[in-house]
Amino acid sequence: MSYTSLKSLASKYTFQPATKLLAKDLNPHAINAKYAVRGPIPTKAEELRAKLAGESHSLPFNKIINANIGNPQQLDQKPLTFYRQVLAILQYPELIYNPALVQTIPKDLIERAKLLLGKIGSVGAYSHSQGIPYVREQVAKFIQKRDGYESDANEIFLTSGASTAVSYLVSILGLGQQTGFLIPIPQYPLYTATLTLNNSKALPYYLKEEEDWSIDSSSLRTIIENAIAEGTIPRCLVIINPGNPTGAILKPDAIANLLALAAEYGLVVIADEVYQENVFKGEFVSVKKILRELQEGDDQGRFSNVQLASLHSTSKGISGECGQRGGYMELVGFHDEVIQQLLKLASISLCPVVTGQALVELMINPPKKGQESYEQFKYESQAIFDSLEQRAASLYAAFNEMTGVSCQEPEGAMYCFPNLTIPQKAVDQAEKSGLEPDEFYCSELLDNTGICAVPGSGFGQVPGSWHVRTTFLAPGTEWIDQWKEFHEMFMKKYA
Amino acid sequence: MSYTSLKSLASKYTFQPATKLLAKDLNPHAINAKYAVRGPIPTKAEELRAKLAGESHSLPFNKIINANIGNPQQLDQKPLTFYRQVLAILQYPELIYNPALVQTIPKDLIERAKLLLGKIGSVGAYSHSQGIPYVREQVAKFIQKRDGYESDANEIFLTSGASTAVSYLVSILGLGQQTGFLIPIPQYPLYTATLTLNNSKALPYYLKEEEDWSIDSSSLRTIIENAIAEGTIPRCLVIINPGNPTGAILKPDAIANLLALAAEYGLVVIADEVYQENVFKGEFVSVKKILRELQEGDDQGRFSNVQLASLHSTSKGISGECGQRGGYMELVGFHDEVIQQLLKLASISLCPVVTGQALVELMINPPKKGQESYEQFKYESQAIFDSLEQRAASLYAAFNEMTGVSCQEPEGAMYCFPNLTIPQKAVDQAEKSGLEPDEFYCSELLDNTGICAVPGSGFGQVPGSWHVRTTFLAPGTEWIDQWKEFHEMFMKKYA
C-alpha cells in the first residue's frame, strides 16, 4: 500500500476519537513514588546550568556545584586507569595485538584482560542472567576474605548497580499493603520510591541523630509489634551501613540486635553496604560477618533461619563508576525456591550490562603489591580516598561553625546530613512559597551560590527538624566558604 | 565490640526463631510470571553443556546449539569493529594520544570518539536519567530521516535495551486487573511476564498464521468490546514488528487499522520495532510514520490523540550487542504529565548504562560513504546481514521439507516459528512426562542433537496447535541437517 493511499485511507474512518491520558489516569502507586535526589531542586539546578551556558546571565555565580548526588566522575574525579585499560581491551580485544600499545600497559593488566576475555567471551553477548559464573566465583572469594566466612557463588547475583537488586527483592517480598518493610529514617529514597511503586508498606524507624545516627532496637520492636497488631506482616528490615544520607557507621552490637529481631520475626534483612570502602572513622563490619559470628556463638540455632541480602556496587567506593552500572547482591540463608524466583525475575531483564559485571571483578580484585600495575593503582586510589576524607572533614568543620547548624561527624559514605535551625520568618516565607522549610533553604542556597543540595524532607527526618544532604565530592573548598557566607546571610535575613 | 563478645552475646538471646520464607510466601504475581526464553529447556541445555565439559560423557552430540535466544555474539557473530574501537576509546580516552595506535585507526573514528567524549564526559558518571541530551538529539535526527517526519529529542528516552522501556510503560499504564493490554499471540514473553508481574490483564489477540501472521483488526475490536463489557479498561495495544517469534512484517494498511482502533479506544500503542534492521523480504515501515501519514490525511483530527511508544535496541539488527544494554524509546503524542512520570521512574533507576547510550549513537549514525571507516564497516555489516538471510532461507526450506511441518517464510527478525503436527503417540508420551507436546518435542530435540529451541507454548499459540521457535543465528548448516534427521526419527518413533 503506497503512502498516498494511506493518507486517503485516513479520511474513511468514522470513529469518534478518545482523549489522551493524563497523570490522573495512571497507576497511582507510580504517581505517588518520590525520588528527591533527582527531584525539583536538582531539576532547577539543570535549568540554571542552561542559563549559565547562555550568552549573558545575571546570576550571582558562574557554575553549578552538584552536591545533590553521589556522582564522583561528574565532579572531575578521574577514573582508575587500571579499570579503564582493562575495559578498553574487553571492548576491543585487538588492542592486545598492537605492540606499541602493549609496551605502555602493565603485563599483569594484559593478563587480567585476557583472563576475563576467556571467561566472558564477547561483552556484546547476553551473559547468564545471574551474572558471569567466573565473576560470581571471584565475588564469593572476595567476601570470604573480607569476612572470614564462606560465600557461595551460586548465591551471588550480579546486578546493574544496587538499585536493581532492591527492585527484585521488593518485587518478590511485597504483597501489597499487608506487608511491611522496616526502613531507616532518614533513608536513601530509593527505598520509599520502590516500596510506593510496588504498593508495599514502609514501616519507618528513626535513627538517633544525637547518638551518631545509631539504632534503638527496642523502638524497632515496638514498631514491629504495632504493625502486627494492625494486621501488617513485617517482611523486611533495611539496614544502610555506612549510612546514606547520615554518613554514620553502625556498631557490631547494634547490628547483632537487628539480626536478633530479624531472626525472631522472620524479617528478610536487606543490607545496603555500597559504601563499605568509604570509611574514614571506625571500622566497617559486614552484616554477613556479624550474622556468622552470632550463628557460631548460638548453640540453640536461633539465628539459623536469618535471610540476608547484602548489596554492593561499583558506583561508590573509590571506583565511583556510576555510569557503568555494576553491582552484586549476596543472598545468605534463603530457601532455594526463593533464589529461583529471583533468578526468574533477573532472566526477564535478560542480564546486567556485561562490562559492568567485568568491573565488579576489577573492583574486588585490585592489583596486588609486586604487580606492575600496583603502584599507579595505589597512588590513584589513595589520592581519591584522601581527598574525600579531607573534604568530609572540611565540610564537617564548616557546618559546625555555622549559626544554628549541628552536624554529626561523617564516619563513612559520601554525605553530611547537617541539622538546621530554620528561623520562624524563613519557615513562614517557605509556607508562602508552598515549600517545606528545608526545601526553601536549599532553593535559596541554589539561587545564591549555585550549590545544589537536597532537602532532608526527601530522605525523611523527625517531624519539626530540618536537614540538608550534601555530598563531599565537589572539588576544592571555595564552595564550602560560599555556603558559609550564604548561611550567615540567610540567618540574618530571616532573624 | 570484639567478635568474641559478639559470639557470647548470641547465647543471651531467648527468642523463638521464625521460619524461612518459601515460594508460597512470596508475591503471587512474581511467582506466576513466566519467561520461556530462559525457561526449563534452556536450563536443561546448560546442564548438558556442563556434562559435555566433563571428562567423559555418553551424549549423542558434542556441543549445544543455542537456538533459544537472539544472542548473536554468543554464537560467534563478530562485533562491528567501528563500534568497539569507539567504545574502547570512551573507556580509556588516553588511547587517542598513543601515536602508534592512532595510526591504525580511521581518522573519522577518532573524531567521532572525541565528539562523544566532549558530549558525554566520563562514561563512569551518571548521565541525565532520560539519557545523554546529545545522543537523544541524534536519535531524533535518525527517526526524522527514516520516517520523513519530525522527532523531538525531549520525547526520547534512552533505555537499557527495550525491556526497561516495557517495564516503565506497564508500570505507569497498568492499574491492576481492571486495565487490559492487547498483546499478539504468539508474542515475545517479556510482555506476558511484565504484565503478570504488574498484575495487569493480558488481552491476547491471535495472529493469523496462514496469512503470514497478519492481524485481523475486526477480531481485535471484538476483543476490546468484550473486555469493556466485562469491566476491563483496554489501556494499551502491543505491536511487534518485525514479529518475534513469527519473523513476519506487518503491512502498512494493517498497522493503519490498528492505529484507528487505538485512536477510537484511547489505547497507548507500544510498537516493539527492535528488529527494524532485520528485514529480508518486503519493507519495514515504522508505526510512527504510518501514524503521521494518517494524521496528515485526516482532516477531522481523529488520529491526533494517538499515544505511541516506539522501542528500538542495540541488541538486535546488525549490531547484535545484547550484553551492552543499549536502546531507546520514542514517545509520540503523550501528554507532558505522562512523560514527567516516565522520567521520574527512569530517575529512580538513576540512568541507563552510559556506554550503551553511546552505542545507540553509533548504531544510528554508522560511518558514511567517503569516510575512512566506511569500507570495513560496510563489509562487516553486509557479511552479517547476508549470513542471517542465508540461514533464514535454509531453515525455512528445511522446515517445509520435514514431515508434518509448515513454516511461514521469515520476512524479518531472527526467528522461524514452524507449526508442528505432533503424532498422537508423542502427545500421549508428553502427557505421561507432564510436558506440553511441543515442550516434549523440544526436550527430545535437545537430548538427541544438542539443539536448544523454545516450545511454542512459551509464546502462546492457537490451542491444539504446536510450534517451536528457533533463531537463525547459529553458524553453519550442519545443525539444520541434524534437526531434519531428528525430526524424521521422531515422527517414525511416534507414528
Short mmCIF file of N, CA, C and O in Angstrom, two decimals, chain B residues 308-390:
data_model
loop_
_atom_site.label_atom_id
_atom_site.label_comp_id
_atom_site.label_asym_id
_atom_site.label_seq_id
_atom_site.Cartn_x
_atom_site.Cartn_y
_atom_site.Cartn_z
N LEU B 308 1.84 6.92 21.20
CA LEU B 308 2.65 5.81 20.68
C LEU B 308 4.01 5.82 21.36
O LEU B 308 4.65 6.86 21.48
N ALA B 309 4.44 4.63 21.81
CA ALA B 309 5.81 4.47 22.32
C ALA B 309 6.51 3.47 21.41
O ALA B 309 6.08 2.32 21.32
N SER B 310 7.53 3.93 20.71
CA SER B 310 8.23 3.04 19.79
C SER B 310 9.59 2.67 20.37
O SER B 310 10.33 3.53 20.84
N LEU B 311 9.91 1.37 20.34
CA LEU B 311 11.12 0.87 21.00
C LEU B 311 12.14 0.39 19.99
O LEU B 311 11.81 -0.26 18.99
N HIS B 312 13.40 0.68 20.27
CA HIS B 312 14.50 0.15 19.46
C HIS B 312 15.64 -0.24 20.40
O HIS B 312 15.64 0.14 21.58
N SER B 313 16.60 -0.98 19.88
CA SER B 313 17.61 -1.59 20.75
C SER B 313 18.91 -1.80 19.97
O SER B 313 18.89 -1.95 18.75
N THR B 314 20.03 -1.80 20.69
CA THR B 314 21.31 -2.13 20.06
C THR B 314 21.57 -3.64 20.09
O THR B 314 22.60 -4.10 19.61
N SER B 315 20.62 -4.41 20.67
CA SER B 315 20.87 -5.84 20.87
C SER B 315 20.64 -6.64 19.60
O SER B 315 21.16 -7.75 19.47
N LYS B 316 19.81 -6.12 18.71
CA LYS B 316 19.42 -6.91 17.54
C LYS B 316 20.02 -6.29 16.29
O LYS B 316 21.13 -5.80 16.31
N GLY B 317 19.29 -6.25 15.20
CA GLY B 317 19.79 -5.65 13.97
C GLY B 317 21.09 -6.31 13.54
O GLY B 317 21.27 -7.52 13.66
N ILE B 318 21.99 -5.47 13.04
CA ILE B 318 23.30 -5.96 12.63
C ILE B 318 24.28 -5.84 13.80
O ILE B 318 25.26 -6.55 13.89
N SER B 319 23.96 -4.95 14.73
CA SER B 319 24.82 -4.73 15.89
C SER B 319 24.95 -6.00 16.72
O SER B 319 26.05 -6.46 17.01
N GLY B 320 23.80 -6.53 17.14
CA GLY B 320 23.81 -7.73 17.97
C GLY B 320 24.55 -7.56 19.28
O GLY B 320 25.09 -8.51 19.84
N GLU B 321 24.56 -6.32 19.82
CA GLU B 321 25.34 -6.05 21.04
C GLU B 321 24.46 -6.19 22.28
O GLU B 321 24.28 -5.25 23.07
N CYS B 322 23.93 -7.40 22.48
CA CYS B 322 22.98 -7.66 23.57
C CYS B 322 23.52 -7.29 24.95
O CYS B 322 22.84 -6.69 25.76
N GLY B 323 24.78 -7.69 25.20
CA GLY B 323 25.36 -7.52 26.53
C GLY B 323 25.65 -6.07 26.88
O GLY B 323 25.93 -5.75 28.03
N GLN B 324 25.56 -5.17 25.88
CA GLN B 324 25.88 -3.76 26.13
C GLN B 324 24.67 -2.98 26.63
O GLN B 324 24.81 -1.83 27.06
N ARG B 325 23.50 -3.55 26.51
CA ARG B 325 22.26 -2.99 27.08
C ARG B 325 21.97 -1.56 26.62
O ARG B 325 21.79 -0.65 27.45
N GLY B 326 21.90 -1.35 25.31
CA GLY B 326 21.53 -0.04 24.78
C GLY B 326 20.16 -0.08 24.13
O GLY B 326 19.72 -1.13 23.64
N GLY B 327 19.47 1.04 24.11
CA GLY B 327 18.18 1.09 23.45
C GLY B 327 17.57 2.47 23.59
O GLY B 327 18.12 3.33 24.27
N TYR B 328 16.48 2.69 22.88
CA TYR B 328 15.74 3.95 23.08
C TYR B 328 14.26 3.71 22.93
O TYR B 328 13.82 2.69 22.38
N MET B 329 13.49 4.67 23.44
CA MET B 329 12.04 4.68 23.31
C MET B 329 11.65 6.07 22.83
O MET B 329 12.08 7.06 23.42
N GLU B 330 10.89 6.16 21.75
CA GLU B 330 10.35 7.45 21.32
C GLU B 330 8.89 7.54 21.74
O GLU B 330 8.11 6.63 21.46
N LEU B 331 8.55 8.62 22.43
CA LEU B 331 7.16 8.84 22.83
C LEU B 331 6.54 9.83 21.85
O LEU B 331 7.11 10.88 21.58
N VAL B 332 5.38 9.48 21.33
CA VAL B 332 4.71 10.34 20.36
C VAL B 332 3.30 10.62 20.88
O VAL B 332 2.55 9.68 21.18
N GLY B 333 2.95 11.89 21.00
CA GLY B 333 1.57 12.25 21.33
C GLY B 333 1.18 12.11 22.79
O GLY B 333 0.01 12.25 23.12
N PHE B 334 2.16 11.86 23.68
CA PHE B 334 1.82 11.75 25.10
C PHE B 334 1.67 13.13 25.72
O PHE B 334 2.38 14.07 25.35
N HIS B 335 0.79 13.24 26.69
CA HIS B 335 0.69 14.46 27.48
C HIS B 335 1.96 14.61 28.32
O HIS B 335 2.51 13.61 28.79
N ASP B 336 2.40 15.86 28.50
CA ASP B 336 3.63 16.09 29.25
C ASP B 336 3.57 15.52 30.67
O ASP B 336 4.59 15.06 31.19
N GLU B 337 2.39 15.52 31.28
CA GLU B 337 2.26 14.93 32.63
C GLU B 337 2.71 13.47 32.64
O GLU B 337 3.32 13.00 33.60
N VAL B 338 2.39 12.78 31.57
CA VAL B 338 2.73 11.35 31.50
C VAL B 338 4.24 11.19 31.27
O VAL B 338 4.90 10.35 31.88
N ILE B 339 4.79 12.04 30.40
CA ILE B 339 6.23 11.99 30.14
C ILE B 339 7.00 12.24 31.44
O ILE B 339 7.99 11.56 31.74
N GLN B 340 6.52 13.20 32.24
CA GLN B 340 7.19 13.51 33.51
C GLN B 340 7.17 12.32 34.46
O GLN B 340 8.12 12.08 35.21
N GLN B 341 6.08 11.56 34.44
CA GLN B 341 6.02 10.37 35.30
C GLN B 341 7.00 9.30 34.83
O GLN B 341 7.64 8.63 35.64
N LEU B 342 7.13 9.14 33.52
CA LEU B 342 8.11 8.18 33.00
C LEU B 342 9.53 8.62 33.37
O LEU B 342 10.37 7.79 33.74
N LEU B 343 9.77 9.92 33.30
CA LEU B 343 11.08 10.44 33.67
C LEU B 343 11.37 10.16 35.15
O LEU B 343 12.49 9.79 35.51
N LYS B 344 10.36 10.30 35.98
CA LYS B 344 10.57 10.02 37.40
C LYS B 344 10.94 8.56 37.61
O LYS B 344 11.89 8.25 38.34
N LEU B 345 10.22 7.67 36.93
CA LEU B 345 10.56 6.23 37.05
C LEU B 345 12.00 6.00 36.61
O LEU B 345 12.76 5.27 37.25
N ALA B 346 12.38 6.61 35.48
CA ALA B 346 13.75 6.43 34.99
C ALA B 346 14.74 6.96 36.02
O ALA B 346 15.81 6.37 36.22
N SER B 347 14.38 8.05 36.70
CA SER B 347 15.33 8.65 37.65
C SER B 347 15.53 7.76 38.87
O SER B 347 16.60 7.78 39.48
N ILE B 348 14.53 6.96 39.22
CA ILE B 348 14.70 6.04 40.37
C ILE B 348 15.79 5.00 40.04
O ILE B 348 16.52 4.56 40.91
N SER B 349 15.89 4.63 38.76
CA SER B 349 16.97 3.71 38.35
C SER B 349 18.25 4.48 38.00
O SER B 349 19.19 3.90 37.47
N LEU B 350 18.26 5.78 38.22
CA LEU B 350 19.42 6.67 38.01
C LEU B 350 19.71 6.93 36.54
O LEU B 350 19.41 7.98 36.04
N CYS B 351 20.27 5.96 35.81
CA CYS B 351 20.44 6.17 34.36
C CYS B 351 20.77 4.85 33.69
O CYS B 351 21.28 3.94 34.33
N PRO B 352 20.48 4.75 32.38
CA PRO B 352 20.91 3.55 31.65
C PRO B 352 22.44 3.58 31.52
O PRO B 352 23.05 4.65 31.59
N VAL B 353 23.03 2.40 31.35
CA VAL B 353 24.49 2.33 31.27
C VAL B 353 24.97 3.28 30.16
O VAL B 353 24.42 3.31 29.06
N VAL B 354 26.00 4.06 30.48
CA VAL B 354 26.39 5.16 29.60
C VAL B 354 27.05 4.66 28.31
O VAL B 354 26.81 5.21 27.23
N THR B 355 27.84 3.60 28.39
CA THR B 355 28.43 3.06 27.15
C THR B 355 27.33 2.54 26.22
O THR B 355 27.44 2.65 25.00
N GLY B 356 26.27 1.99 26.78
CA GLY B 356 25.13 1.54 25.97
C GLY B 356 24.46 2.72 25.27
O GLY B 356 24.02 2.61 24.12
N GLN B 357 24.41 3.87 25.95
CA GLN B 357 23.84 5.07 25.33
C GLN B 357 24.71 5.51 24.15
O GLN B 357 24.21 5.89 23.09
N ALA B 358 26.04 5.46 24.36
CA ALA B 358 26.95 5.84 23.28
C ALA B 358 26.77 4.90 22.09
O ALA B 358 26.80 5.31 20.93
N LEU B 359 26.55 3.62 22.39
CA LEU B 359 26.38 2.63 21.32
C LEU B 359 25.12 2.92 20.50
O LEU B 359 25.10 2.67 19.28
N VAL B 360 24.09 3.44 21.13
CA VAL B 360 22.90 3.84 20.38
C VAL B 360 23.30 4.88 19.32
O VAL B 360 22.91 4.77 18.15
N GLU B 361 24.12 5.85 19.73
CA GLU B 361 24.56 6.88 18.77
C GLU B 361 25.31 6.22 17.61
O GLU B 361 25.12 6.58 16.45
N LEU B 362 26.17 5.26 17.92
CA LEU B 362 26.95 4.60 16.86
C LEU B 362 26.04 3.81 15.92
O LEU B 362 26.23 3.81 14.70
N MET B 363 25.04 3.14 16.51
CA MET B 363 24.14 2.33 15.68
C MET B 363 23.36 3.21 14.68
O MET B 363 23.22 2.83 13.52
N ILE B 364 22.87 4.35 15.15
CA ILE B 364 22.01 5.15 14.27
C ILE B 364 22.82 6.06 13.35
O ILE B 364 22.28 6.58 12.38
N ASN B 365 24.09 6.27 13.66
CA ASN B 365 24.96 7.07 12.80
C ASN B 365 26.15 6.24 12.33
O ASN B 365 27.28 6.49 12.74
N PRO B 366 25.92 5.27 11.48
CA PRO B 366 27.06 4.46 11.01
C PRO B 366 27.98 5.32 10.14
O PRO B 366 27.58 6.41 9.71
N PRO B 367 29.20 4.86 9.89
CA PRO B 367 30.12 5.62 9.04
C PRO B 367 29.48 5.88 7.67
O PRO B 367 28.71 5.06 7.17
N LYS B 368 29.82 7.04 7.12
CA LYS B 368 29.23 7.43 5.83
C LYS B 368 30.21 7.13 4.69
O LYS B 368 31.42 7.14 4.88
N LYS B 369 29.66 6.91 3.52
CA LYS B 369 30.46 6.70 2.32
C LYS B 369 31.46 7.85 2.19
O LYS B 369 31.10 9.01 2.39
N GLY B 370 32.68 7.49 1.90
CA GLY B 370 33.71 8.52 1.77
C GLY B 370 34.55 8.66 3.04
O GLY B 370 35.68 9.12 2.99
N GLN B 371 33.99 8.24 4.18
CA GLN B 371 34.78 8.27 5.41
C GLN B 371 35.70 7.06 5.45
O GLN B 371 35.37 6.00 4.90
N GLU B 372 36.84 7.24 6.14
CA GLU B 372 37.86 6.20 6.15
C GLU B 372 37.34 4.88 6.73
O GLU B 372 37.75 3.80 6.32
N SER B 373 36.46 4.97 7.68
CA SER B 373 35.99 3.73 8.33
C SER B 373 34.87 3.05 7.57
O SER B 373 34.43 1.96 7.95
N TYR B 374 34.40 3.67 6.49
CA TYR B 374 33.20 3.17 5.82
C TYR B 374 33.35 1.77 5.24
O TYR B 374 32.50 0.89 5.45
N GLU B 375 34.44 1.54 4.50
CA GLU B 375 34.55 0.28 3.75
C GLU B 375 34.52 -0.94 4.67
O GLU B 375 33.78 -1.89 4.43
N GLN B 376 35.31 -0.88 5.74
CA GLN B 376 35.35 -2.03 6.65
C GLN B 376 33.98 -2.23 7.31
O GLN B 376 33.49 -3.36 7.44
N PHE B 377 33.37 -1.11 7.72
CA PHE B 377 32.06 -1.19 8.36
C PHE B 377 31.05 -1.84 7.41
O PHE B 377 30.30 -2.74 7.79
N LYS B 378 31.07 -1.36 6.17
CA LYS B 378 30.13 -1.85 5.18
C LYS B 378 30.34 -3.36 4.94
O LYS B 378 29.39 -4.14 4.90
N TYR B 379 31.61 -3.72 4.82
CA TYR B 379 31.95 -5.12 4.57
C TYR B 379 31.46 -6.01 5.72
O TYR B 379 30.80 -7.03 5.50
N GLU B 380 31.78 -5.59 6.93
CA GLU B 380 31.42 -6.41 8.09
C GLU B 380 29.90 -6.51 8.26
O GLU B 380 29.36 -7.59 8.53
N SER B 381 29.21 -5.38 8.10
CA SER B 381 27.77 -5.42 8.36
C SER B 381 27.04 -6.17 7.24
O SER B 381 26.08 -6.91 7.50
N GLN B 382 27.55 -6.03 6.01
CA GLN B 382 26.93 -6.77 4.91
C GLN B 382 27.10 -8.28 5.13
O GLN B 382 26.17 -9.06 4.89
N ALA B 383 28.27 -8.67 5.60
CA ALA B 383 28.52 -10.10 5.83
C ALA B 383 27.57 -10.65 6.88
O ALA B 383 27.04 -11.76 6.74
N ILE B 384 27.33 -9.87 7.94
CA ILE B 384 26.40 -10.32 8.98
C ILE B 384 24.99 -10.44 8.40
O ILE B 384 24.31 -11.46 8.59
N PHE B 385 24.59 -9.42 7.67
CA PHE B 385 23.25 -9.43 7.09
C PHE B 385 23.07 -10.62 6.15
O PHE B 385 22.09 -11.36 6.23
N ASP B 386 24.06 -10.81 5.28
CA ASP B 386 23.95 -11.90 4.29
C ASP B 386 23.87 -13.26 4.97
O ASP B 386 23.10 -14.12 4.56
N SER B 387 24.67 -13.46 6.00
CA SER B 387 24.67 -14.79 6.60
C SER B 387 23.36 -15.04 7.34
O SER B 387 22.84 -16.15 7.35
N LEU B 388 22.78 -13.99 7.93
CA LEU B 388 21.46 -14.14 8.56
C LEU B 388 20.42 -14.50 7.51
O LEU B 388 19.61 -15.41 7.70
N GLU B 389 20.48 -13.80 6.39
CA GLU B 389 19.49 -14.03 5.34
C GLU B 389 19.61 -15.46 4.78
O GLU B 389 18.61 -16.14 4.56
N GLN B 390 20.86 -15.88 4.59
CA GLN B 390 21.05 -17.24 4.06
C GLN B 390 20.54 -18.31 5.01
O GLN B 390 19.88 -19.26 4.61
#
